[in-house]
PDB file of C-alpha atoms and ligand atoms in Angstrom:
ATOM      1  CA  MET A   1     120.031 192.826 140.551  1.00  0.00           C
ATOM      2  CA  PRO A   2     120.626 195.441 143.334  1.00  0.00           C
ATOM      3  CA  ARG A   3     117.940 195.355 145.706  1.00  0.00           C
ATOM      4  CA  LYS A   4     115.800 198.349 145.765  1.00  0.00           C
ATOM      5  CA  LYS A   5     116.162 200.618 149.503  1.00  0.00           C
ATOM      6  CA  LEU A   6     112.883 200.500 151.444  1.00  0.00           C
ATOM      7  CA  MET A   7     113.036 203.911 153.302  1.00  0.00           C
ATOM      8  CA  ALA A   8     110.212 203.492 156.098  1.00  0.00           C
ATOM      9  CA  ALA A   9     109.039 206.204 158.888  1.00  0.00           C
ATOM     10  CA  ASN A  10     107.708 204.711 162.138  1.00  0.00           C
ATOM     11  CA  TRP A  11     105.535 207.667 163.926  1.00  0.00           C
ATOM     12  CA  LYS A  12     104.631 205.299 166.719  1.00  0.00           C
ATOM     13  CA  MET A  13     102.090 207.081 169.001  1.00  0.00           C
ATOM     14  CA  TYR A  14     102.432 210.902 167.279  1.00  0.00           C
ATOM     15  CA  LYS A  15     100.420 213.524 165.020  1.00  0.00           C
ATOM     16  CA  THR A  16      96.747 213.532 164.414  1.00  0.00           C
ATOM     17  CA  PRO A  17      94.573 213.229 161.369  1.00  0.00           C
ATOM     18  CA  ASP A  18      95.396 217.239 160.759  1.00  0.00           C
ATOM     19  CA  GLN A  19      98.764 216.816 161.461  1.00  0.00           C
ATOM     20  CA  THR A  20      99.171 213.896 159.121  1.00  0.00           C
ATOM     21  CA  ARG A  21      97.962 216.327 156.528  1.00  0.00           C
ATOM     22  CA  GLN A  22     100.029 218.642 157.033  1.00  0.00           C
ATOM     23  CA  PHE A  23     103.041 216.446 157.119  1.00  0.00           C
ATOM     24  CA  PHE A  24     102.042 215.292 153.528  1.00  0.00           C
ATOM     25  CA  ARG A  25     101.683 218.771 151.862  1.00  0.00           C
ATOM     26  CA  ASP A  26     105.175 219.562 153.307  1.00  0.00           C
ATOM     27  CA  PHE A  27     106.540 216.026 152.511  1.00  0.00           C
ATOM     28  CA  LEU A  28     105.954 215.154 149.114  1.00  0.00           C
ATOM     29  CA  PRO A  29     106.751 218.293 147.279  1.00  0.00           C
ATOM     30  CA  LEU A  30     110.557 217.111 148.733  1.00  0.00           C
ATOM     31  CA  VAL A  31     110.347 213.532 147.547  1.00  0.00           C
ATOM     32  CA  ALA A  32     108.872 214.117 144.097  1.00  0.00           C
ATOM     33  CA  ASN A  33     109.981 211.809 141.340  1.00  0.00           C
ATOM     34  CA  HIS A  34     112.539 210.226 143.998  1.00  0.00           C
ATOM     35  CA  ASP A  35     112.232 206.635 142.303  1.00  0.00           C
ATOM     36  CA  ARG A  36     115.287 205.241 143.032  1.00  0.00           C
ATOM     37  CA  ASP A  37     114.404 204.186 146.751  1.00  0.00           C
ATOM     38  CA  GLU A  38     110.550 202.704 147.773  1.00  0.00           C
ATOM     39  CA  ILE A  39     109.252 205.015 150.628  1.00  0.00           C
ATOM     40  CA  VAL A  40     106.443 204.646 153.397  1.00  0.00           C
ATOM     41  CA  ILE A  41     105.329 205.942 156.050  1.00  0.00           C
ATOM     42  CA  CYS A  42     103.092 204.246 158.835  1.00  0.00           C
ATOM     43  CA  PRO A  43     101.578 206.507 161.487  1.00  0.00           C
ATOM     44  CA  PRO A  44      99.032 205.592 163.942  1.00  0.00           C
ATOM     45  CA  TYR A  45      95.850 203.784 162.604  1.00  0.00           C
ATOM     46  CA  VAL A  46      93.466 206.516 162.961  1.00  0.00           C
ATOM     47  CA  ASP A  47      95.583 208.785 161.029  1.00  0.00           C
ATOM     48  CA  LEU A  48      95.618 206.211 158.290  1.00  0.00           C
ATOM     49  CA  LEU A  49      92.691 207.667 156.169  1.00  0.00           C
ATOM     50  CA  SER A  50      94.386 210.982 156.332  1.00  0.00           C
ATOM     51  CA  ALA A  51      97.703 209.840 155.051  1.00  0.00           C
ATOM     52  CA  LEU A  52      96.090 207.628 152.658  1.00  0.00           C
ATOM     53  CA  GLU A  53      94.197 210.490 150.889  1.00  0.00           C
ATOM     54  CA  SER A  54      97.234 212.689 151.041  1.00  0.00           C
ATOM     55  CA  ALA A  55      99.563 210.363 149.396  1.00  0.00           C
ATOM     56  CA  LYS A  56      97.139 209.172 146.530  1.00  0.00           C
ATOM     57  CA  GLY A  57      98.650 209.307 143.226  1.00  0.00           C
ATOM     58  CA  SER A  58     102.288 209.753 144.449  1.00  0.00           C
ATOM     59  CA  ASN A  59     105.331 207.745 145.013  1.00  0.00           C
ATOM     60  CA  VAL A  60     104.866 207.052 148.854  1.00  0.00           C
ATOM     61  CA  ALA A  61     103.224 204.094 150.214  1.00  0.00           C
ATOM     62  CA  VAL A  62     101.339 204.157 153.983  1.00  0.00           C
ATOM     63  CA  GLY A  63     101.375 201.110 155.970  1.00  0.00           C
ATOM     64  CA  ALA A  64     100.496 200.298 159.894  1.00  0.00           C
ATOM     65  CA  GLN A  65     102.219 199.714 163.335  1.00  0.00           C
ATOM     66  CA  SER A  66     101.100 196.276 163.983  1.00  0.00           C
ATOM     67  CA  VAL A  67      98.196 193.762 162.454  1.00  0.00           C
ATOM     68  CA  HIS A  68      96.476 191.608 164.165  1.00  0.00           C
ATOM     69  CA  TRP A  69      96.253 187.514 162.924  1.00  0.00           C
ATOM     70  CA  GLU A  70      92.677 186.919 162.672  1.00  0.00           C
ATOM     71  CA  LYS A  71      90.597 188.387 160.302  1.00  0.00           C
ATOM     72  CA  GLU A  72      87.661 189.076 162.214  1.00  0.00           C
ATOM     73  CA  GLY A  73      86.581 188.525 165.740  1.00  0.00           C
ATOM     74  CA  ALA A  74      86.221 189.487 169.363  1.00  0.00           C
ATOM     75  CA  TYR A  75      89.611 191.546 169.586  1.00  0.00           C
ATOM     76  CA  THR A  76      88.736 194.708 171.065  1.00  0.00           C
ATOM     77  CA  GLY A  77      91.390 197.382 170.053  1.00  0.00           C
ATOM     78  CA  GLU A  78      92.617 195.244 167.073  1.00  0.00           C
ATOM     79  CA  ILE A  79      93.098 195.395 163.682  1.00  0.00           C
ATOM     80  CA  SER A  80      93.215 193.032 161.204  1.00  0.00           C
ATOM     81  CA  ALA A  81      95.547 192.517 157.880  1.00  0.00           C
ATOM     82  CA  GLY A  82      92.418 192.043 155.827  1.00  0.00           C
ATOM     83  CA  MET A  83      91.169 195.672 157.140  1.00  0.00           C
ATOM     84  CA  LEU A  84      94.261 197.512 156.254  1.00  0.00           C
ATOM     85  CA  GLN A  85      94.183 195.970 152.992  1.00  0.00           C
ATOM     86  CA  ASP A  86      91.039 197.147 152.187  1.00  0.00           C
ATOM     87  CA  LEU A  87      91.517 200.471 153.110  1.00  0.00           C
ATOM     88  CA  GLY A  88      94.046 200.711 150.787  1.00  0.00           C
ATOM     89  CA  CYS A  89      97.640 200.234 153.100  1.00  0.00           C
ATOM     90  CA  THR A  90     100.240 198.001 151.701  1.00  0.00           C
ATOM     91  CA  HIS A  91     102.674 197.772 154.778  1.00  0.00           C
ATOM     92  CA  ALA A  92     103.142 196.914 158.293  1.00  0.00           C
ATOM     93  CA  ILE A  93     105.277 196.730 160.669  1.00  0.00           C
ATOM     94  CA  ILE A  94     105.600 193.599 162.841  1.00  0.00           C
ATOM     95  CA  GLY A  95     106.905 193.050 166.371  1.00  0.00           C
ATOM     96  CA  HIS A  96     108.309 196.414 167.026  1.00  0.00           C
ATOM     97  CA  SER A  97     110.702 196.578 170.161  1.00  0.00           C
ATOM     98  CA  GLU A  98     107.935 198.670 171.958  1.00  0.00           C
ATOM     99  CA  ARG A  99     105.504 196.016 171.304  1.00  0.00           C
ATOM    100  CA  ARG A 100     107.798 193.425 172.626  1.00  0.00           C
ATOM    101  CA  GLN A 101     108.826 195.433 175.596  1.00  0.00           C
ATOM    102  CA  TYR A 102     105.553 197.458 176.808  1.00  0.00           C
ATOM    103  CA  PHE A 103     102.666 195.055 175.162  1.00  0.00           C
ATOM    104  CA  GLY A 104     103.490 191.527 175.628  1.00  0.00           C
ATOM    105  CA  GLU A 105     104.533 190.682 171.678  1.00  0.00           C
ATOM    106  CA  SER A 106     106.549 187.480 171.342  1.00  0.00           C
ATOM    107  CA  ASP A 107     108.537 185.754 169.229  1.00  0.00           C
ATOM    108  CA  ASP A 108     105.342 183.045 168.428  1.00  0.00           C
ATOM    109  CA  THR A 109     102.811 186.384 168.228  1.00  0.00           C
ATOM    110  CA  VAL A 110     105.312 187.912 165.358  1.00  0.00           C
ATOM    111  CA  ASN A 111     105.047 184.697 163.792  1.00  0.00           C
ATOM    112  CA  LEU A 112     101.086 184.530 163.959  1.00  0.00           C
ATOM    113  CA  ARG A 113     101.410 188.272 162.970  1.00  0.00           C
ATOM    114  CA  LEU A 114     103.749 187.740 159.672  1.00  0.00           C
ATOM    115  CA  LYS A 115     101.577 185.012 158.112  1.00  0.00           C
ATOM    116  CA  ALA A 116      98.301 187.097 158.364  1.00  0.00           C
ATOM    117  CA  ALA A 117      99.979 190.174 156.713  1.00  0.00           C
ATOM    118  CA  LEU A 118     101.370 187.961 154.065  1.00  0.00           C
ATOM    119  CA  GLU A 119      98.419 186.157 153.446  1.00  0.00           C
ATOM    120  CA  ALA A 120      96.476 189.327 152.800  1.00  0.00           C
ATOM    121  CA  GLY A 121      99.173 190.691 150.555  1.00  0.00           C
ATOM    122  CA  LEU A 122     100.694 192.788 152.813  1.00  0.00           C
ATOM    123  CA  THR A 123     104.336 193.759 153.123  1.00  0.00           C
ATOM    124  CA  PRO A 124     105.885 192.479 156.352  1.00  0.00           C
ATOM    125  CA  ILE A 125     108.499 194.729 158.565  1.00  0.00           C
ATOM    126  CA  VAL A 126     109.553 192.469 160.965  1.00  0.00           C
ATOM    127  CA  CYS A 127     111.422 193.861 163.643  1.00  0.00           C
ATOM    128  CA  VAL A 128     114.154 192.162 165.442  1.00  0.00           C
ATOM    129  CA  GLY A 129     117.333 193.148 167.406  1.00  0.00           C
ATOM    130  CA  GLU A 130     119.147 192.530 170.778  1.00  0.00           C
ATOM    131  CA  VAL A 131     118.806 194.428 174.444  1.00  0.00           C
ATOM    132  CA  LEU A 132     121.698 196.264 175.824  1.00  0.00           C
ATOM    133  CA  GLU A 133     122.478 193.504 178.184  1.00  0.00           C
ATOM    134  CA  GLU A 134     122.171 190.801 175.506  1.00  0.00           C
ATOM    135  CA  ARG A 135     124.917 192.956 173.492  1.00  0.00           C
ATOM    136  CA  GLU A 136     126.970 192.974 176.562  1.00  0.00           C
ATOM    137  CA  ALA A 137     126.560 189.307 177.417  1.00  0.00           C
ATOM    138  CA  GLY A 138     127.900 188.177 173.927  1.00  0.00           C
ATOM    139  CA  LEU A 139     124.194 187.353 173.073  1.00  0.00           C
ATOM    140  CA  THR A 140     123.571 189.163 169.661  1.00  0.00           C
ATOM    141  CA  GLU A 141     124.207 186.319 167.452  1.00  0.00           C
ATOM    142  CA  ASP A 142     122.105 184.029 169.661  1.00  0.00           C
ATOM    143  CA  VAL A 143     118.946 186.213 170.181  1.00  0.00           C
ATOM    144  CA  LEU A 144     118.830 187.326 166.543  1.00  0.00           C
ATOM    145  CA  ARG A 145     118.703 183.647 165.491  1.00  0.00           C
ATOM    146  CA  ARG A 146     115.703 182.946 167.763  1.00  0.00           C
ATOM    147  CA  GLN A 147     114.202 185.855 166.112  1.00  0.00           C
ATOM    148  CA  CYS A 148     114.020 184.826 162.999  1.00  0.00           C
ATOM    149  CA  THR A 149     113.722 181.515 163.439  1.00  0.00           C
ATOM    150  CA  ARG A 150     110.697 182.008 165.291  1.00  0.00           C
ATOM    151  CA  ALA A 151     108.999 184.233 163.410  1.00  0.00           C
ATOM    152  CA  PHE A 152     109.342 182.560 160.182  1.00  0.00           C
ATOM    153  CA  HIS A 153     108.512 179.250 161.483  1.00  0.00           C
ATOM    154  CA  LYS A 154     105.899 177.054 158.999  1.00  0.00           C
ATOM    155  CA  VAL A 155     106.117 180.402 156.598  1.00  0.00           C
ATOM    156  CA  SER A 156     106.856 178.771 152.970  1.00  0.00           C
ATOM    157  CA  THR A 157     109.405 180.209 150.655  1.00  0.00           C
ATOM    158  CA  LYS A 158     106.002 180.940 148.192  1.00  0.00           C
ATOM    159  CA  LYS A 159     104.123 182.551 150.796  1.00  0.00           C
ATOM    160  CA  ALA A 160     107.408 184.809 152.243  1.00  0.00           C
ATOM    161  CA  GLY A 161     107.502 186.401 148.860  1.00  0.00           C
ATOM    162  CA  LYS A 162     107.222 190.473 150.359  1.00  0.00           C
ATOM    163  CA  LEU A 163     108.678 189.851 153.556  1.00  0.00           C
ATOM    164  CA  VAL A 164     110.911 192.741 154.775  1.00  0.00           C
ATOM    165  CA  VAL A 165     113.211 192.184 158.022  1.00  0.00           C
ATOM    166  CA  ALA A 166     114.363 195.351 160.132  1.00  0.00           C
ATOM    167  CA  TYR A 167     117.335 195.382 162.139  1.00  0.00           C
ATOM    168  CA  GLU A 168     116.688 197.389 165.266  1.00  0.00           C
ATOM    169  CA  PRO A 169     119.779 196.911 167.949  1.00  0.00           C
ATOM    170  CA  VAL A 170     117.067 197.904 170.664  1.00  0.00           C
ATOM    171  CA  TRP A 171     119.849 200.388 172.608  1.00  0.00           C
ATOM    172  CA  ALA A 172     120.141 202.294 169.720  1.00  0.00           C
ATOM    173  CA  ILE A 173     116.408 203.060 169.289  1.00  0.00           C
ATOM    174  CA  GLY A 174     115.632 206.729 170.547  1.00  0.00           C
ATOM    175  CA  THR A 175     118.830 207.048 172.364  1.00  0.00           C
ATOM    176  CA  GLY A 176     120.697 208.681 169.494  1.00  0.00           C
ATOM    177  CA  LYS A 177     123.281 206.202 169.780  1.00  0.00           C
ATOM    178  CA  THR A 178     123.634 204.579 166.019  1.00  0.00           C
ATOM    179  CA  ALA A 179     125.326 201.353 165.384  1.00  0.00           C
ATOM    180  CA  THR A 180     127.979 201.488 163.308  1.00  0.00           C
ATOM    181  CA  PRO A 181     127.671 200.592 159.811  1.00  0.00           C
ATOM    182  CA  GLU A 182     129.992 197.753 160.495  1.00  0.00           C
ATOM    183  CA  LEU A 183     128.497 196.390 163.157  1.00  0.00           C
ATOM    184  CA  ALA A 184     125.090 196.495 161.299  1.00  0.00           C
ATOM    185  CA  SER A 185     126.280 195.143 158.360  1.00  0.00           C
ATOM    186  CA  GLU A 186     127.600 191.821 161.102  1.00  0.00           C
ATOM    187  CA  ALA A 187     123.842 191.687 162.180  1.00  0.00           C
ATOM    188  CA  HIS A 188     122.289 192.097 158.980  1.00  0.00           C
ATOM    189  CA  SER A 189     124.664 189.062 157.419  1.00  0.00           C
ATOM    190  CA  LEU A 190     123.552 186.880 159.801  1.00  0.00           C
ATOM    191  CA  ILE A 191     120.316 187.375 159.475  1.00  0.00           C
ATOM    192  CA  ARG A 192     120.196 186.882 155.251  1.00  0.00           C
ATOM    193  CA  GLY A 193     122.061 183.789 156.874  1.00  0.00           C
ATOM    194  CA  GLU A 194     118.854 182.614 158.674  1.00  0.00           C
ATOM    195  CA  ALA A 195     116.483 183.325 156.009  1.00  0.00           C
ATOM    196  CA  ALA A 196     118.750 181.581 153.587  1.00  0.00           C
ATOM    197  CA  ARG A 197     118.474 178.624 155.681  1.00  0.00           C
ATOM    198  CA  THR A 198     114.379 178.536 155.862  1.00  0.00           C
ATOM    199  CA  PHE A 199     113.961 179.908 152.597  1.00  0.00           C
ATOM    200  CA  GLY A 200     116.889 179.491 150.510  1.00  0.00           C
ATOM    201  CA  GLN A 201     119.807 181.369 148.823  1.00  0.00           C
ATOM    202  CA  GLU A 202     117.900 182.919 146.067  1.00  0.00           C
ATOM    203  CA  PHE A 203     115.420 184.533 148.522  1.00  0.00           C
ATOM    204  CA  ALA A 204     117.916 185.369 151.051  1.00  0.00           C
ATOM    205  CA  ASP A 205     120.090 187.410 148.051  1.00  0.00           C
ATOM    206  CA  ASN A 206     116.748 189.194 147.163  1.00  0.00           C
ATOM    207  CA  LEU A 207     115.428 189.768 151.101  1.00  0.00           C
ATOM    208  CA  ARG A 208     115.570 193.517 151.845  1.00  0.00           C
ATOM    209  CA  ILE A 209     117.197 193.983 155.591  1.00  0.00           C
ATOM    210  CA  LEU A 210     116.297 197.742 156.962  1.00  0.00           C
ATOM    211  CA  TYR A 211     118.626 199.418 159.974  1.00  0.00           C
ATOM    212  CA  GLY A 212     116.574 201.029 162.122  1.00  0.00           C
ATOM    213  CA  GLY A 213     118.369 202.824 165.446  1.00  0.00           C
ATOM    214  CA  SER A 214     118.739 206.887 165.660  1.00  0.00           C
ATOM    215  CA  VAL A 215     119.061 207.010 161.841  1.00  0.00           C
ATOM    216  CA  LYS A 216     119.419 211.120 160.927  1.00  0.00           C
ATOM    217  CA  PRO A 217     119.996 212.625 158.148  1.00  0.00           C
ATOM    218  CA  GLU A 218     123.795 213.016 159.359  1.00  0.00           C
ATOM    219  CA  ASN A 219     124.381 209.698 159.643  1.00  0.00           C
ATOM    220  CA  ALA A 220     122.307 207.959 156.828  1.00  0.00           C
ATOM    221  CA  LYS A 221     124.380 208.037 153.987  1.00  0.00           C
ATOM    222  CA  ALA A 222     127.203 205.858 155.564  1.00  0.00           C
ATOM    223  CA  LEU A 223     124.706 203.386 156.774  1.00  0.00           C
ATOM    224  CA  MET A 224     123.193 203.282 153.485  1.00  0.00           C
ATOM    225  CA  ALA A 225     126.851 202.666 151.644  1.00  0.00           C
ATOM    226  CA  GLU A 226     127.018 199.560 153.260  1.00  0.00           C
ATOM    227  CA  GLN A 227     126.035 196.683 150.864  1.00  0.00           C
ATOM    228  CA  GLU A 228     124.090 194.532 153.456  1.00  0.00           C
ATOM    229  CA  ILE A 229     122.095 197.283 154.237  1.00  0.00           C
ATOM    230  CA  ASP A 230     118.882 198.075 152.374  1.00  0.00           C
ATOM    231  CA  GLY A 231     116.917 200.810 153.480  1.00  0.00           C
ATOM    232  CA  ALA A 232     116.140 202.232 156.780  1.00  0.00           C
ATOM    233  CA  LEU A 233     113.369 201.986 159.632  1.00  0.00           C
ATOM    234  CA  VAL A 234     112.946 205.501 161.296  1.00  0.00           C
ATOM    235  CA  GLY A 235     111.602 206.884 164.086  1.00  0.00           C
ATOM    236  CA  GLY A 236     112.136 209.957 165.948  1.00  0.00           C
ATOM    237  CA  ALA A 237     114.003 211.977 162.343  1.00  0.00           C
ATOM    238  CA  SER A 238     110.888 210.379 160.533  1.00  0.00           C
ATOM    239  CA  LEU A 239     108.340 213.290 162.277  1.00  0.00           C
ATOM    240  CA  ASP A 240     109.592 216.465 160.385  1.00  0.00           C
ATOM    241  CA  PRO A 241     109.292 216.170 156.731  1.00  0.00           C
ATOM    242  CA  LYS A 242     112.146 218.218 155.923  1.00  0.00           C
ATOM    243  CA  SER A 243     114.331 215.523 157.881  1.00  0.00           C
ATOM    244  CA  PHE A 244     113.014 212.297 156.696  1.00  0.00           C
ATOM    245  CA  ALA A 245     113.186 213.845 153.106  1.00  0.00           C
ATOM    246  CA  ALA A 246     117.056 213.994 153.893  1.00  0.00           C
ATOM    247  CA  ILE A 247     117.200 210.438 154.781  1.00  0.00           C
ATOM    248  CA  VAL A 248     115.243 209.086 152.072  1.00  0.00           C
ATOM    249  CA  LYS A 249     117.606 211.044 149.673  1.00  0.00           C
ATOM    250  CA  TYR A 250     120.685 210.342 151.986  1.00  0.00           C
TER     251      TYR A 250
HETATM  252  C1  LIG B   1     111.804 203.099 165.517  1.00  0.00           C
HETATM  253  O1  LIG B   1     111.176 202.968 166.228  1.00  0.00           O
HETATM  254  O2  LIG B   1     112.032 202.082 164.234  1.00  0.00           O
HETATM  255  C2  LIG B   1     113.158 203.507 165.517  1.00  0.00           C
HETATM  256  C3  LIG B   1     114.428 203.207 164.866  1.00  0.00           C
HETATM  257  O3  LIG B   1     113.407 204.791 166.369  1.00  0.00           O
HETATM  258  P1  LIG B   1     114.256 205.899 166.551  1.00  0.00           P
HETATM  259  O4  LIG B   1     114.807 206.373 164.791  1.00  0.00           O
HETATM  260  O5  LIG B   1     113.640 207.264 166.993  1.00  0.00           O
HETATM  261  O6  LIG B   1     115.398 205.376 166.995  1.00  0.00           O
END
């Protein structure tokens, strides 16, 4: 069975609750009845409730941009998977490169967050990808293997069920540089191979691997035409309803 593509928006630290409601007012009619792909919007935490209320009864799901691994506790500024699930969120981005770059996210904390998200029944979108220096030094494969192995550490195939991976070459995020469909495909195959090694071939065959990095309405079609690419994680171009709708409908 072909894998249903997941088109995910990462709003990063943009939009207020009012702006979120406005986005949904404009966006929902543009994607009404679109059931070819799964659609999810991941706004900042403070916008989750507005997004969930606005998306109610629609074909658009709402997710968070990170999730803490403990159920509760003295972790100022953090939000647990159970809290997100209780609110109505269904997805959570984990290990985005900006979190790795600015907030000390490591392969080990990605692993902890992944386990907590799966445990709570969320669909985790685990981000992996090399930085420019790593690509230029020929280290892309090593980096992707390490990030996958450590993210998947001690996650059983049974528990991994809803796992989604996003390949996001860091040099392509917010830079306007997009990986060519062929280059992205190669990385996706490698990630799928790692998933097969950990979870078995059948799981890997069903695993959705998204591409992220300057996806725009103009390049979405060529990227999504690749058999290995099972959707997109979109930053900048997801902030505008028309532009994200055009990507969703590539
Ligand atoms: C992202 O934030 O995950 C991303 C891919 O950003 P952009 O689309 O702006 O490159």
